[in-house]
Amino acid sequence: ALWCLMMSVTPTRGCLLDLPWEDILVPHILCHLPLQQLLSLQRVSKSFQSLIQLYLANMRCFDSSQIGPAIPRAAFVNLLKDNEVLQQLALQNCSDWLTDQELLPVIGQNHHLHRIQLKGCAQLSRHALVAISLSCPQLRQLSLAHCEWVDSLSLRSLADHCKALEAVDLTACRQLKDEAICYLVQKCGRLKSLSLAVNANVGDVAVEETAKCCPELEHLDLTGCLRVKNDSIRVLAEYCPKLRSLKVKHCHNVAESSLSILRSRGVELDVEPPLQRALVLLQDVVGFAPFINLQI
């Protein structure tokens, strides 16, 4: 496809650039090319440079992984300086260069964002999350995994202004405690997916409040939440009938006595049943009862 576009520069009959740019080239042709190749096209001619600039200004989705993690700051700013229609922004693992200075102008001029990915962007600050909450009222999915700058005040701002949230990833946001999580779920009752993994400050209070406030919850990740115990898992089973998956690996205070309720409902768990239960299942499936000692 890239070769065809470059060949169209020659003054042949029916030149590709003669097609309507905004109605045909931008929405139906350029959108199928990798961003890296589109940027290379800018060097072909002034006409192509203008075409790509038009495309960038009307781009609905920007994913930094299509270019590489080490985007020069100036290049990122230039790419999105004229765009006010972004709906999805993915900047995961851009900790080497992404700061508030680069991100905030993009957030401030794009009020239609409904999906933002900032996993591992360690150089941002709480001001980034406040800006997102104030500028993106339609936000539905947000990943802040391994962003330790997220604090309770910025999360409160998110909860107050982005009540349509359906998926939030707070993995390893270690400043957050039960109180902040409770405030989030009380305001954002549409949540379907929530990750609180690798957070030693999250316990039963947050899990129980999540269960009671988010009846649509389908996926919950509590990996490594050492303060979570059986009682909150039972509350989760009672209040979340749509739960499809639960991760509780390394939650040493969560036992099969609470997990079995969810397991019987077909909920996907990342913890295997005890050996005795596994042997019973094996007996049911293959009928090896005479050869198995269930007292092991």
XYZ file of C-alpha atoms in Angstrom:
296
model
C 0.000 0.000 0.000
C 2.846 2.380 0.813
C 4.481 1.645 -2.570
C 1.230 2.434 -4.371
C 0.926 5.752 -2.571
C 4.484 6.744 -3.434
C 4.034 5.758 -7.066
C 1.055 8.084 -7.277
C 3.438 11.055 -7.042
C 4.327 10.603 -10.710
C 2.236 12.687 -13.096
C 0.201 9.764 -14.342
C -3.434 9.835 -15.251
C -5.723 9.339 -12.275
C -3.174 10.385 -9.636
C -4.114 9.190 -6.157
C -3.734 12.682 -4.771
C -6.499 13.830 -7.109
C -8.994 11.927 -4.973
C -10.854 13.951 -2.311
C -8.511 14.096 0.684
C -10.977 14.486 3.543
C -13.687 12.219 2.107
C -11.599 9.409 0.596
C -7.860 9.422 1.324
C -7.913 10.242 5.050
C -10.828 8.049 6.266
C -10.579 5.137 3.812
C -6.950 4.735 2.713
C -4.449 6.322 5.100
C -6.158 4.824 8.136
C -4.986 1.366 7.002
C -1.282 2.277 6.988
C 1.020 2.074 10.034
C 1.760 5.449 11.556
C 5.494 5.013 11.040
C 4.995 4.643 7.281
C 2.673 7.631 7.146
C 5.308 9.802 8.761
C 7.827 8.620 6.187
C 5.462 9.682 3.408
C 5.830 13.298 4.473
C 9.288 13.311 2.893
C 8.013 12.297 -0.552
C 6.647 15.698 -1.611
C 5.020 18.847 -0.308
C 1.645 17.493 -1.361
C 2.130 14.355 0.673
C 3.342 16.426 3.610
C 0.125 18.431 3.513
C -1.938 15.259 3.193
C -0.295 13.612 6.204
C -0.700 16.775 8.273
C -4.398 16.692 7.439
C -4.537 13.046 8.462
C -2.801 13.726 11.790
C -5.223 16.544 12.550
C -8.184 14.211 12.003
C -6.733 11.065 13.591
C -9.070 9.384 16.070
C -6.528 6.985 17.596
C -2.873 7.552 18.517
C -0.734 4.637 19.707
C 2.909 5.394 20.465
C 3.843 1.724 20.051
C 3.374 2.140 16.295
C 6.362 4.469 16.291
C 8.431 3.158 19.181
C 8.792 4.028 22.864
C 11.562 6.602 22.350
C 9.636 9.323 20.508
C 11.414 12.691 20.667
C 9.408 15.137 22.768
C 9.241 17.682 19.971
C 8.031 15.048 17.498
C 5.157 13.990 19.755
C 4.055 17.578 20.291
C 4.216 18.266 16.565
C 2.235 15.146 15.664
C -0.786 16.074 17.762
C -0.607 19.873 17.897
C -3.583 20.349 15.547
C -5.669 17.372 16.626
C -8.878 18.031 18.571
C -10.791 14.857 17.725
C -8.794 12.084 19.410
C -10.874 9.304 20.921
C -8.120 6.886 21.936
C -4.656 7.742 23.258
C -2.129 5.004 24.067
C 1.213 6.115 25.538
C 2.226 3.086 27.551
C 5.832 2.797 28.775
C 6.856 6.259 27.600
C 8.589 7.060 30.873
C 11.807 8.127 29.139
C 10.292 11.261 27.623
C 6.631 11.860 28.518
C 5.990 14.534 31.165
C 3.067 16.799 32.042
C 4.486 19.418 29.683
C 3.921 17.196 26.647
C 0.695 15.478 27.746
C -1.419 18.271 29.212
C -1.837 20.294 25.962
C -3.001 17.151 24.138
C -5.486 16.312 26.890
C -6.685 19.910 27.114
C -7.712 20.139 23.452
C -9.252 16.665 23.086
C -12.560 16.438 24.916
C -13.820 13.309 23.136
C -11.254 10.882 24.547
C -12.908 7.712 25.817
C -9.840 5.488 26.158
C -6.446 6.496 27.627
C -3.473 4.200 28.252
C -0.671 5.580 30.439
C 0.803 2.369 31.798
C 4.333 2.884 33.104
C 4.465 6.627 32.396
C 6.429 7.335 35.542
C 7.403 10.968 34.886
C 3.853 12.309 34.928
C 2.317 13.852 38.039
C -1.072 14.038 39.722
C -1.793 17.086 37.551
C -2.061 14.783 34.538
C -4.908 12.824 36.135
C -6.674 16.013 37.214
C -6.409 17.315 33.642
C -7.875 14.076 32.306
C -10.777 14.249 34.737
C -11.605 17.846 33.790
C -11.187 17.482 30.016
C -12.517 13.987 29.283
C -16.101 13.598 30.559
C -16.731 10.720 28.119
C -13.811 8.638 29.405
C -14.652 4.939 29.679
C -11.298 3.155 29.902
C -8.187 4.329 31.755
C -4.936 2.514 32.520
C -2.662 3.981 35.178
C -0.756 0.786 35.925
C 2.607 1.381 37.595
C 1.950 5.119 37.865
C 2.946 5.654 41.480
C 2.224 9.375 41.219
C -1.518 8.669 41.363
C -2.788 9.804 44.766
C -6.147 9.917 46.520
C -6.901 13.554 45.623
C -6.342 13.086 41.894
C -8.360 9.848 41.943
C -11.210 11.714 43.642
C -11.156 14.253 40.841
C -11.403 11.420 38.321
C -14.340 9.883 40.175
C -16.176 13.211 40.400
C -15.945 14.037 36.703
C -15.714 10.732 34.797
C -18.711 8.767 35.989
C -19.037 6.792 32.748
C -15.858 4.829 33.506
C -16.141 1.123 32.748
C -12.529 -0.062 33.101
C -9.774 1.266 35.375
C -6.322 -0.234 35.896
C -4.668 0.913 39.137
C -2.051 -1.833 39.305
C 0.853 -0.839 41.576
C -0.574 2.619 42.329
C 0.851 2.229 45.802
C -0.281 5.553 47.256
C -3.912 4.479 47.107
C -5.658 3.101 50.155
C -9.113 1.677 50.818
C -10.698 5.109 51.261
C -9.693 6.286 47.784
C -10.905 3.097 46.117
C -14.216 3.314 47.955
C -14.756 6.859 46.723
C -14.023 5.797 43.151
C -16.485 2.902 43.089
C -19.192 4.907 44.848
C -19.072 7.496 42.068
C -18.415 5.111 39.164
C -21.000 2.374 39.558
C -20.753 1.316 35.894
C -17.343 -0.275 36.341
C -16.979 -3.622 34.604
C -13.235 -4.086 35.017
C -10.982 -2.992 37.878
C -7.396 -3.829 38.760
C -6.065 -3.122 42.248
C -3.182 -5.554 41.894
C 0.154 -5.210 43.677
C -1.165 -2.825 46.303
C -0.477 -3.758 49.889
C -2.727 -0.942 51.141
C -5.899 -2.378 49.585
C -7.956 -4.663 51.796
C -11.418 -6.005 52.503
C -13.034 -2.588 52.897
C -12.247 -1.600 49.303
C -13.241 -4.980 47.877
C -16.565 -5.087 49.725
C -17.443 -1.525 48.686
C -16.552 -2.360 45.087
C -18.863 -5.366 45.202
C -21.772 -3.392 46.631
C -21.409 -0.365 44.329
C -20.548 -2.076 41.018
C -23.144 -4.767 40.204
C -21.970 -4.832 36.559
C -18.425 -5.871 37.554
C -17.032 -8.620 35.333
C -13.257 -8.594 35.963
C -11.381 -7.881 39.201
C -7.638 -8.192 39.717
C -6.460 -8.419 43.335
C -3.108 -10.071 42.642
C -0.754 -9.500 45.548
C -3.283 -7.636 47.726
C -2.112 -9.230 50.964
C -4.776 -7.621 53.173
C -7.702 -9.142 51.259
C -9.390 -11.993 53.150
C -12.173 -14.526 52.682
C -14.985 -12.320 53.965
C -14.688 -9.786 51.146
C -14.541 -12.554 48.523
C -17.843 -13.886 49.852
C -19.367 -10.392 49.591
C -18.061 -10.212 46.035
C -19.796 -13.468 45.210
C -23.045 -12.193 46.720
C -23.231 -8.782 45.063
C -21.573 -9.342 41.656
C -23.599 -11.918 39.697
C -21.914 -10.938 36.400
C -18.360 -11.561 37.621
C -16.435 -13.566 35.005
C -12.849 -13.503 36.275
C -11.064 -12.918 39.568
C -7.318 -12.836 40.146
C -6.208 -13.530 43.710
C -2.783 -15.078 43.226
C -0.477 -14.280 46.161
C -3.447 -13.259 48.310
C -2.411 -15.573 51.106
C -5.469 -14.898 53.264
C -7.914 -15.994 50.558
C -8.758 -19.696 50.781
C -10.776 -22.216 48.811
C -13.636 -21.902 51.299
C -14.575 -18.550 49.712
C -13.317 -19.200 46.198
C -15.371 -22.369 45.803
C -18.553 -20.286 45.670
C -17.273 -18.428 42.617
C -15.691 -21.540 41.138
C -19.049 -23.307 41.200
C -20.517 -20.437 39.156
C -17.900 -20.820 36.461
C -15.908 -17.703 37.390
C -12.363 -17.893 35.988
C -9.858 -17.944 38.846
C -6.076 -17.773 38.642
C -5.699 -20.065 41.663
C -5.940 -23.798 41.143
C -8.196 -25.832 43.439
C -6.491 -27.843 46.188
C -5.014 -31.233 45.317
C -7.870 -33.160 46.834
C -10.391 -31.229 44.753
C -8.282 -31.783 41.650
C -8.275 -35.527 42.260
C -12.025 -35.565 42.666
C -12.380 -33.769 39.354
C -10.051 -36.266 37.745
C -12.125 -39.125 39.136
C -15.308 -37.591 37.715
C -13.770 -37.072 34.300
C -11.813 -40.259 33.644
C -13.224 -42.657 36.213
C -9.942 -43.611 37.888
C -11.491 -43.944 41.335
C -9.943 -47.366 42.115
C -6.439 -45.991 41.555
C -6.701 -42.761 43.513
C -6.289 -42.346 47.239
C -8.257 -39.233 48.095
C -6.734 -39.164 51.576
C -3.351 -37.974 50.265
